[in-house]
Coordinates of C-alpha atoms and ligand atoms in Angstrom, one line a residue:
Chain A
X1 CA -19.1 -10.7 -59.7
X2 CA -20.2 -10.6 -63.3
X3 CA -19.5 -7.2 -64.9
X4 CA -20.9 -6.0 -68.2
X5 CA -18.4 -5.3 -70.9
X6 CA -16.4 -2.2 -70.0
X7 CA -16.1 0.8 -72.4
X8 CA -12.6 1.4 -71.0
X9 CA -13.9 4.9 -70.1
X10 CA -14.0 6.4 -66.6
X11 CA -16.3 9.1 -65.6
X12 CA -14.7 11.5 -63.1
X13 CA -16.6 13.9 -60.9
X14 CA -14.9 17.3 -60.1
X15 CA -16.3 18.0 -56.7
X16 CA -15.0 21.6 -56.7
X17 CA -17.4 22.3 -59.6
X18 CA -20.4 20.0 -59.0
X19 CA -23.3 21.9 -57.4
X20 CA -25.8 19.0 -57.1
X21 CA -28.0 20.0 -60.1
X22 CA -28.7 16.3 -60.5
X23 CA -28.9 15.9 -64.3
X24 CA -26.2 13.2 -64.2
X25 CA -28.0 11.1 -61.7
X26 CA -31.1 11.2 -64.0
X27 CA -29.1 10.2 -67.0
X28 CA -27.2 7.5 -65.4
X29 CA -29.4 6.0 -62.7
X30 CA -27.6 2.6 -63.2
X31 CA -24.4 4.1 -62.0
X32 CA -25.2 7.2 -59.9
X33 CA -27.5 7.7 -57.0
X34 CA -28.2 10.9 -55.3
X35 CA -26.6 11.4 -51.8
X36 CA -28.6 13.1 -48.9
X37 CA -27.4 16.5 -50.2
X38 CA -28.1 15.9 -53.9
X39 CA -24.6 15.1 -55.0
X40 CA -24.0 12.2 -57.3
X41 CA -23.0 9.0 -55.5
X42 CA -21.3 6.3 -57.5
X43 CA -22.5 2.8 -56.6
X44 CA -18.9 1.9 -55.4
X45 CA -18.3 5.3 -53.7
X46 CA -15.4 7.6 -54.7
X47 CA -15.1 10.2 -57.5
X48 CA -14.6 7.9 -60.5
X49 CA -16.9 5.5 -62.2
X50 CA -16.0 2.8 -64.8
X51 CA -18.5 3.0 -67.7
X52 CA -19.8 -0.2 -69.1
X53 CA -20.0 -0.2 -72.9
X54 CA -23.7 0.0 -73.1
X55 CA -23.8 3.2 -71.0
X56 CA -21.1 5.0 -72.9
X57 CA -23.5 7.1 -74.8
X58 CA -25.4 8.1 -71.8
X59 CA -22.2 9.0 -70.0
X60 CA -21.2 11.3 -72.9
X61 CA -24.7 12.9 -72.6
X62 CA -24.2 13.4 -68.9
X63 CA -20.8 15.1 -69.5
X64 CA -22.3 17.4 -72.1
X65 CA -25.4 18.3 -70.1
X66 CA -23.7 19.0 -66.7
X67 CA -24.3 22.8 -66.5
X68 CA -21.1 23.4 -64.6
X69 CA -18.7 21.1 -66.5
X70 CA -18.1 19.0 -63.5
X71 CA -17.9 15.8 -65.4
X72 CA -15.0 14.4 -67.4
X73 CA -14.8 11.2 -69.4
X74 CA -11.3 9.7 -70.0
Chain B
X1 CA 33.8 15.7 -58.4
X2 CA 35.1 12.5 -56.7
X3 CA 33.7 11.0 -53.4
X4 CA 36.8 12.2 -51.5
X5 CA 36.4 15.8 -52.7
X6 CA 32.8 15.7 -51.7
X7 CA 33.4 14.7 -48.2
X8 CA 36.5 16.8 -47.4
X9 CA 35.8 20.2 -46.0
X10 CA 38.4 22.7 -44.9
X11 CA 41.1 20.0 -44.8
X12 CA 39.4 17.4 -42.5
X13 CA 37.3 14.5 -43.7
X14 CA 33.6 14.4 -43.1
X15 CA 32.4 11.4 -41.2
X16 CA 28.6 10.6 -41.8
X17 CA 26.5 10.9 -38.7
X18 CA 26.5 7.6 -36.9
X19 CA 23.7 8.0 -34.3
X20 CA 20.0 8.9 -34.7
X21 CA 20.9 12.6 -35.0
X22 CA 21.1 13.0 -38.7
X23 CA 18.8 15.8 -39.8
X24 CA 19.5 17.6 -36.6
X25 CA 23.1 16.7 -36.3
X26 CA 24.8 20.2 -37.1
X27 CA 25.8 22.4 -34.2
X28 CA 23.8 25.4 -35.3
X29 CA 21.7 26.5 -38.2
X30 CA 24.6 28.5 -40.0
X31 CA 26.1 27.5 -43.3
X32 CA 29.5 27.1 -41.7
X33 CA 28.2 24.5 -39.2
X34 CA 26.3 22.8 -41.9
X35 CA 29.4 22.4 -44.1
X36 CA 31.5 21.3 -41.1
X37 CA 29.0 18.6 -40.2
X38 CA 27.9 17.4 -43.7
X39 CA 30.4 18.7 -46.2
X40 CA 29.8 20.4 -49.5
X41 CA 27.1 19.4 -52.0
X42 CA 27.8 16.1 -53.7
X43 CA 28.6 16.3 -57.5
X44 CA 26.1 15.8 -60.2
X45 CA 25.5 12.2 -61.2
X46 CA 22.5 12.3 -63.4
X47 CA 18.8 11.8 -62.8
X48 CA 18.8 8.0 -63.4
X49 CA 21.6 7.4 -60.8
X50 CA 19.8 9.7 -58.3
X51 CA 16.6 7.8 -58.7
X52 CA 18.3 4.5 -58.4
X53 CA 20.1 5.6 -55.2
X54 CA 16.9 6.7 -53.6
X55 CA 15.2 3.4 -54.6
X56 CA 18.0 1.6 -52.9
X57 CA 17.7 3.8 -49.9
X58 CA 13.9 3.1 -49.7
X59 CA 13.2 6.7 -48.7
X60 CA 9.4 7.3 -48.4
X61 CA 7.8 10.7 -48.3
X62 CA 7.6 12.4 -44.9
X63 CA 4.6 14.7 -45.8
X64 CA 2.1 12.0 -44.6
X65 CA 1.3 9.6 -47.4
X66 CA 4.7 7.7 -47.3
X67 CA 4.8 7.4 -51.1
X68 CA 8.3 6.1 -52.3
X69 CA 10.3 9.2 -53.2
X70 CA 12.2 7.6 -56.1
X71 CA 8.9 6.9 -57.9
X72 CA 7.8 10.5 -57.7
X73 CA 11.2 11.6 -59.1
X74 CA 10.9 9.0 -61.8
X75 CA 7.4 10.2 -62.8
X76 CA 8.6 13.8 -63.0
X77 CA 11.7 12.8 -65.0
X78 CA 9.7 10.7 -67.3
X79 CA 7.7 13.6 -68.7
X80 CA 10.8 14.7 -70.5
X81 CA 9.9 18.3 -69.9
X82 CA 11.6 20.8 -67.7
X83 CA 9.5 21.1 -64.6
X84 CA 9.1 22.6 -61.2
X85 CA 10.2 21.4 -57.8
X86 CA 8.4 22.6 -54.7
X87 CA 9.7 22.1 -51.1
X88 CA 6.5 21.8 -49.0
X89 CA 7.1 23.4 -45.6
X90 CA 3.4 24.3 -45.2
X91 CA 2.9 22.2 -42.1
X92 CA -0.8 22.9 -42.1
X93 CA -1.4 20.4 -39.2
X94 CA -1.6 22.5 -36.1
X95 CA -0.1 19.7 -33.9
X96 CA 3.0 19.3 -36.1
X97 CA 6.2 21.1 -35.3
X98 CA 8.8 19.0 -37.1
X99 CA 9.0 20.9 -40.4
X100 CA 9.3 24.3 -38.6
X101 CA 11.9 22.8 -36.3
X102 CA 13.8 21.4 -39.3
X103 CA 13.6 24.7 -41.2
X104 CA 14.9 26.6 -38.1
X105 CA 17.6 24.1 -37.2
X106 CA 18.8 22.7 -40.5
X107 CA 17.6 25.0 -43.2
X108 CA 20.7 24.2 -45.4
X109 CA 19.8 20.5 -45.6
X110 CA 16.4 21.4 -47.0
X111 CA 18.0 23.9 -49.5
X112 CA 20.5 21.4 -50.5
X113 CA 17.8 18.8 -51.2
X114 CA 15.8 21.2 -53.2
X115 CA 18.8 22.4 -55.2
X116 CA 20.1 18.9 -55.8
X117 CA 16.8 17.6 -57.0
X118 CA 16.2 20.7 -59.2
X119 CA 19.6 20.4 -60.8
X120 CA 19.5 16.6 -61.3
X121 CA 16.0 16.7 -63.0
X122 CA 16.9 19.8 -64.9
X123 CA 14.1 21.8 -63.3
X124 CA 13.3 25.3 -64.5
X125 CA 12.2 26.5 -61.1
X126 CA 12.6 25.6 -57.5
X127 CA 10.1 26.9 -54.9
X128 CA 9.9 26.7 -51.2
X129 CA 6.6 27.2 -49.4
X130 CA 6.3 27.8 -45.7
X131 CA 4.4 29.7 -43.0
X132 CA 5.4 33.2 -41.9
X133 CA 7.5 32.3 -38.8
X134 CA 9.9 30.3 -41.0
X135 CA 10.4 33.0 -43.6
X136 CA 13.1 34.9 -41.8
X137 CA 15.4 31.9 -40.9
X138 CA 15.0 30.5 -44.5
X139 CA 15.9 33.9 -46.0
X140 CA 18.9 34.1 -43.7
X141 CA 20.1 30.7 -44.8
X142 CA 19.6 31.6 -48.5
X143 CA 21.7 34.7 -48.0
X144 CA 24.5 32.7 -46.4
X145 CA 25.2 30.7 -49.7
X146 CA 25.9 31.7 -53.3
X147 CA 23.8 28.9 -54.9
X148 CA 20.3 29.6 -53.4
X149 CA 19.4 32.9 -55.1
X150 CA 17.2 31.3 -57.7
X151 CA 14.9 29.7 -55.1
X152 CA 11.6 31.4 -54.9
X153 CA 10.2 31.6 -51.3
X154 CA 6.5 31.8 -50.7
X155 CA 4.4 32.3 -47.5
X156 CA 1.3 30.1 -47.1
X157 CA -1.8 30.5 -45.1
X158 CA -2.2 28.8 -41.7
X159 CA -4.9 26.5 -42.8
X160 CA -5.2 22.7 -42.4
X161 CA -5.6 21.9 -46.1
X162 CA -3.1 24.5 -47.4
X163 CA -0.2 21.9 -47.3
X164 CA -2.1 19.5 -49.6
X165 CA 0.0 19.2 -52.8
X166 CA -2.5 20.8 -55.2
X167 CA -3.3 23.5 -52.7
X168 CA 0.4 24.3 -52.6
X169 CA 0.4 24.7 -56.3
X170 CA -2.7 26.7 -56.3
X171 CA -1.3 29.0 -53.6
X172 CA 1.8 29.8 -55.7
X173 CA -0.1 30.2 -58.9
X174 CA -3.2 32.2 -57.6
X175 CA -2.5 33.1 -54.1
X176 CA -5.2 30.8 -52.8
X177 CA -3.9 27.7 -51.1
X178 CA -6.9 25.4 -51.5
X179 CA -6.8 22.0 -53.2
X180 CA -7.9 21.6 -56.7
X181 CA -9.3 18.7 -58.7
X182 CA -6.4 16.9 -60.4
X183 CA -7.3 13.9 -62.5
X184 CA -3.9 14.1 -64.0
X185 CA -1.0 13.7 -61.5
X186 CA 0.9 16.9 -60.6
X187 CA 4.1 15.2 -61.7
X188 CA 2.6 15.3 -65.2
X189 CA 0.9 18.7 -65.1
X190 CA 1.0 21.0 -62.1
X191 CA 2.3 24.6 -61.7
X192 CA 1.6 26.3 -65.0
X193 CA 0.8 22.8 -66.4
X194 CA 4.4 21.8 -66.1
X195 CA 5.6 18.6 -64.5
X196 CA 5.6 19.5 -60.8
X197 CA 7.3 17.6 -58.0
X198 CA 6.0 18.5 -54.5
X199 CA 8.2 17.1 -51.7
X200 CA 8.0 17.6 -48.0
X201 CA 10.9 19.6 -46.6
X202 CA 11.9 16.7 -44.4
X203 CA 12.0 14.4 -47.4
X204 CA 14.3 16.9 -49.2
X205 CA 16.7 17.0 -46.2
X206 CA 16.9 13.2 -46.3
X207 CA 17.6 13.4 -50.0
X208 CA 20.5 15.7 -49.3
X209 CA 21.9 13.2 -46.9
X210 CA 21.3 10.1 -49.1
X211 CA 23.1 11.7 -52.1
X212 CA 26.1 12.5 -49.8
X213 CA 26.5 9.4 -47.8
X214 CA 24.6 6.8 -49.9
X215 CA 21.7 4.4 -49.6
X216 CA 23.7 1.9 -47.4
X217 CA 24.4 4.5 -44.9
X218 CA 20.7 5.6 -45.0
X219 CA 19.5 2.1 -44.3
X220 CA 22.2 1.4 -41.5
X221 CA 19.5 2.5 -39.0
X222 CA 15.8 2.1 -39.0
X223 CA 13.8 -1.0 -39.8
X224 CA 13.7 -2.7 -43.2
X225 CA 10.2 -1.3 -43.9
X226 CA 11.1 2.1 -42.5
X227 CA 14.8 2.8 -43.0
X228 CA 16.6 5.9 -41.9
X229 CA 15.4 8.3 -39.2
X230 CA 12.2 10.3 -39.1
X231 CA 11.1 13.4 -37.2
X232 CA 8.3 13.0 -34.7
X233 CA 6.2 15.6 -32.9
X234 CA 5.2 14.4 -29.5
X235 CA 2.3 16.5 -28.3
X236 CA 1.1 16.5 -24.7
X237 CA -1.3 19.3 -23.5
X238 CA 0.1 22.5 -24.9
X239 CA 3.6 21.2 -25.2
X240 CA 5.2 19.9 -28.4
X241 CA 8.6 18.2 -28.6
X242 CA 10.3 17.2 -31.8
X243 CA 12.3 14.0 -31.7
X244 CA 14.5 12.4 -34.4
X245 CA 14.4 8.7 -34.1
X246 CA 15.2 5.6 -36.1
X247 CA 12.2 4.3 -38.3
X248 CA 10.5 1.4 -36.5
X249 CA 11.5 2.7 -32.9
X250 CA 8.8 1.6 -30.4
X251 CA 6.0 4.1 -29.9
X252 CA 6.6 4.0 -26.2
X253 CA 10.3 4.9 -26.8
X254 CA 9.5 7.9 -29.1
X255 CA 7.0 9.1 -26.4
X256 CA 9.6 8.8 -23.6
X257 CA 12.1 10.6 -25.9
X258 CA 9.5 13.3 -26.2
X259 CA 9.0 13.7 -22.5
X260 CA 5.8 11.7 -22.1
X261 CA 5.5 8.9 -19.6
X262 CA 3.9 5.9 -21.4
X263 CA 2.5 4.6 -18.1
X264 CA 0.4 7.7 -17.8
X265 CA -0.8 7.5 -21.4
X266 CA -4.4 6.3 -22.1
X267 CA -4.3 6.5 -25.8
X268 CA -2.2 8.2 -28.7
X269 CA -3.4 9.8 -31.8
X270 CA -0.8 8.5 -34.3
X271 CA -0.4 10.6 -37.4
X272 CA -2.2 13.6 -36.2
X273 CA -5.7 14.9 -37.0
X274 CA -5.9 12.6 -40.0
X275 CA -4.4 9.8 -38.2
X276 CA -5.7 7.0 -35.9
X277 CA -6.2 6.5 -32.1
X278 CA -4.4 3.6 -30.7
X279 CA -4.4 2.2 -27.1
X280 CA -3.2 -0.7 -25.1
X281 CA -0.7 -3.0 -26.8
X282 CA -0.2 -0.5 -29.6
X283 CA 1.8 1.7 -27.2
X284 CA 4.6 -0.9 -27.7
X285 CA 4.3 -1.3 -31.4
X286 CA 7.2 -0.3 -33.7
X287 CA 6.6 3.1 -35.3
X288 CA 6.8 1.7 -38.9
X289 CA 4.1 1.1 -41.5
X290 CA 4.2 -2.7 -40.8
X291 CA 4.4 -2.3 -37.0
X292 CA 1.3 0.1 -36.9
X293 CA -0.8 -1.6 -39.6
X294 CA -2.4 -4.1 -37.2
X295 CA -3.7 -1.2 -35.2
X296 CA -5.0 0.6 -38.3
X297 CA -2.4 3.4 -38.0
X298 CA 0.7 4.6 -39.9
X299 CA 3.5 7.0 -39.0
X300 CA 2.1 9.6 -41.3
X301 CA 3.9 12.9 -40.7
X302 CA 5.1 11.6 -37.3
X303 CA 2.7 13.3 -35.0
X304 CA 2.0 11.6 -31.7
X305 CA -0.6 13.3 -29.6
X306 CA -1.0 11.9 -26.1
X307 CA -4.3 11.5 -24.4
X308 CA -3.5 11.3 -20.7
X309 CA -5.2 9.1 -18.3
X310 CA -8.4 10.9 -16.9
X311 CA -9.3 12.5 -20.2
X312 CA -12.1 11.4 -22.4
X313 CA -11.0 10.3 -25.9
X314 CA -14.5 10.8 -27.3
X315 CA -14.8 14.4 -26.1
X316 CA -11.3 15.1 -27.5
X317 CA -12.3 13.5 -30.8
X318 CA -15.4 15.6 -30.9
X319 CA -13.2 18.8 -30.6
X320 CA -10.9 17.7 -33.3
X321 CA -13.7 16.7 -35.7
X322 CA -15.3 20.2 -35.1
X323 CA -12.0 21.8 -36.1
X324 CA -11.6 19.6 -39.2
X325 CA -15.1 20.4 -40.4
X326 CA -14.4 24.1 -40.0
X327 CA -11.2 23.5 -42.0
X328 CA -12.9 22.1 -45.1
X329 CA -12.3 24.4 -48.0
X330 CA -16.0 24.2 -48.5
X331 CA -15.8 23.7 -52.2
X332 CA -16.8 20.0 -52.5
X333 CA -20.4 19.2 -51.6
X334 CA -19.8 15.9 -49.8
X335 CA -17.0 17.5 -47.7
X336 CA -18.8 20.7 -47.1
X337 CA -22.1 19.1 -46.1
X338 CA -20.8 15.8 -44.6
X339 CA -18.0 17.0 -42.3
X340 CA -20.3 19.3 -40.3
X341 CA -22.8 16.5 -39.9
X342 CA -20.1 14.1 -38.7
X343 CA -18.9 16.8 -36.3
X344 CA -22.4 17.3 -35.0
X345 CA -22.9 13.6 -34.4
X346 CA -19.4 13.2 -32.9
X347 CA -20.2 16.3 -30.7
X348 CA -23.3 14.5 -29.3
X349 CA -21.3 11.3 -28.7
X350 CA -18.7 13.4 -26.8
X351 CA -21.5 15.0 -24.8
X352 CA -22.9 11.6 -23.7
X353 CA -26.1 12.0 -25.7
X354 CA -28.1 8.9 -25.0
X355 CA -29.2 8.4 -28.7
X356 CA -27.8 4.9 -29.3
X357 CA -27.9 5.2 -33.1
X358 CA -25.1 7.8 -33.2
X359 CA -22.3 5.4 -33.8
X360 CA -24.3 3.9 -36.7
X361 CA -24.9 7.4 -38.1
X362 CA -21.2 8.1 -37.8
X363 CA -20.3 5.0 -39.7
X364 CA -22.8 5.8 -42.5
X365 CA -21.7 9.5 -42.8
X366 CA -18.0 8.7 -42.7
X367 CA -18.6 6.0 -45.5
X368 CA -20.5 8.6 -47.5
X369 CA -17.8 11.3 -47.5
X370 CA -14.8 9.0 -48.0
X371 CA -13.2 9.4 -51.5
X372 CA -15.6 12.2 -52.4
X373 CA -13.5 15.3 -52.4
X374 CA -10.8 17.0 -54.5
X375 CA -8.5 16.2 -51.7
X376 CA -8.2 13.5 -49.0
X377 CA -9.5 15.8 -46.2
X378 CA -12.8 13.9 -45.9
X379 CA -11.0 10.5 -46.0
X380 CA -8.5 11.5 -43.2
X381 CA -11.3 13.0 -41.1
X382 CA -13.4 9.8 -41.5
X383 CA -10.5 7.6 -40.7
X384 CA -9.7 9.5 -37.4
X385 CA -13.4 9.4 -36.3
X386 CA -13.8 5.7 -37.1
X387 CA -10.6 4.9 -35.2
X388 CA -12.1 6.7 -32.1
X389 CA -15.2 4.6 -32.3
X390 CA -12.9 1.4 -32.2
X391 CA -10.3 2.6 -29.7
X392 CA -12.9 4.0 -27.3
X393 CA -15.7 1.5 -27.7
X394 CA -16.1 0.9 -23.9
X395 CA -16.5 4.6 -23.4
X396 CA -18.9 4.7 -26.3
X397 CA -21.2 2.3 -24.6
X398 CA -20.9 4.1 -21.3
X399 CA -21.6 7.4 -23.1
X400 CA -24.8 6.0 -24.6
X401 CA -25.9 5.4 -20.9
X402 CA -25.0 9.0 -20.1
X403 CA -21.9 7.9 -18.2
X404 CA -18.2 8.6 -18.7
X405 CA -15.8 5.9 -17.5
X406 CA -12.8 8.1 -17.7
X407 CA -14.4 11.1 -15.8
X408 CA -15.5 8.6 -13.0
X409 CA -12.1 6.9 -12.8
Ligands
FMN1 C1 -5.5 17.7 -46.3 C2 -4.0 17.5 -46.5 C3 -3.1 18.2 -46.0 C4 -1.7 18.1 -46.2 N1 -0.8 18.9 -45.6 C5 0.5 18.7 -45.9 C6 1.5 19.6 -45.2 O1 1.2 20.5 -44.4 N2 2.8 19.4 -45.5 C7 3.2 18.4 -46.3 O2 4.4 18.3 -46.6 N3 2.3 17.6 -46.9 C8 1.0 17.7 -46.7 N4 0.1 16.9 -47.3 C9 0.7 15.8 -48.2 C10 0.9 16.5 -49.6 O3 -0.3 16.4 -50.3 C11 2.0 15.7 -50.3 O4 1.6 14.4 -50.4 C12 3.3 15.8 -49.7 O5 3.7 17.2 -49.6 C13 4.3 15.2 -50.7 O6 5.6 15.2 -50.0 P1 6.3 13.7 -49.7 O7 6.2 12.8 -50.9 O8 7.7 14.2 -49.5 O9 5.7 13.2 -48.5 C14 -1.3 17.0 -47.1 C15 -2.2 16.2 -47.6 C16 -3.6 16.4 -47.4 C17 -4.6 15.5 -48.0
SF4_2 S1 -24.9 17.2 -63.5 FE1 -23.0 18.2 -62.9 S2 -23.5 19.6 -61.3 FE2 -25.2 18.2 -61.6 S3 -24.9 16.7 -60.0 FE3 -24.1 16.0 -61.9 S4 -22.0 16.5 -61.8 FE4 -23.0 17.7 -60.2
SF4_3 S1 -12.5 17.7 -50.1 FE1 -13.0 19.3 -48.6 S2 -11.0 20.2 -48.0 FE2 -10.7 18.9 -49.8 S3 -10.8 20.4 -51.5 FE3 -12.8 19.6 -51.3 S4 -13.9 20.9 -49.8 FE4 -11.7 21.4 -49.7

């Protein structure tokens, strides 16, 4: 599988905060789909998404724009 | 303190337990019987030596996840800060009785383990969390000795997820024992943001024995991948029996020791409500991680629930799934929404609904919730449901035609 250059950053979803407002799935459609209930669904499942370098800025935006601070980049 | 001092009590030498009665070897729960059987606490030897001894022993956590205990201690020690040790006696799983039995019968081994780990790691606080029925015996045990006054005792709620490590921390901190999101391991930042080591009470009792009698003694029974003994809860109908057996003992032998006749067993739910159903050949598998792996199961917290012949595994699974959905703390979207949908679909399967797409729906829904919660409650629920679809696949096909093999048998 060919993977784009990684940014070394991982986006973590805090499910105890996320309330399916959906702005992250709009900002990162390459990485997050919406599940049947509106919650972000990473392509590989789980709660953590490795961020490729070319999406690092979009990931930062998603973190900043999540209204309930459910996203963390580390 | 020398080894000889450590093992001499009241003038006679202490001999380490030789059979499979180790944790439950003392005559009664009193401190005098404890000292007579096991001897006084061993002397301090330093965190590094303790961690090395536990690594040699190969002790794995008895709270369910079987994580190597020495690694957790090493992670907590590594932080270099003075931390918190929590003995987890929450036993949130309603089928399990092994932790409450241990706390009633051998409270001093648990207290020993907690005090030893706290002293060796230089912890600032030691806590013990348990359900209401265990508070009195623990308090009594604490009053029988001079060194337990500093242990803080907490009552937890009777809720399935209350025993999850971050829920235990939350319960002590804020009085609400529900899990929380922890990107950083608790051993780095837990209670009050201090390094926090959460260990199951049985794990602590084994630590108390390993530090007295050594790693070689610990490994002298059990299998190489599951050394020492473990406590099992054998559940049949409304009855629960707690059995201490060597790691790797055959499942059928543990069932027999717990009063169940393997010949009358149709299936066993191994590992409790988050475990896996096994049937057929698996009944003679060794109760060790390697022995159970081919059947998709693991010893977990040692719960073995018997499904007798004549009972429907799918209907039983539907009941359990409904319970697990109800026990979701409801704070994570995929868990709060997905578990009730899984329970609904599983309920239909149990009721012999003829909709043949139900198994596929269940596979999709379980995949959707797995890994998507602050705790592993969705993962454990999904695993148990999927194991039922495999273990009872004949019944699954019969149910889709509106029949039940077992009821007809
Ligand atoms: C939903 C859930 C419930 C749990 N309940 C308990 C419990 O009641 N008692 C327990 O000791 N561990 C329980 N655990 C495991 C703990 O999170 C933790 O791993 C354990 O207490 C660590 O101890 P150990 O390393 O000695 O096994 C639970 C885990 C999950 C995901
Ligand atoms: S933006 Fe935040 S609240 Fe909205 S779906 Fe994403 S993580 Fe959840
Ligand atoms: S995954 Fe479910 S049980 Fe676990 S914290 Fe979230 S809502 Fe609660």
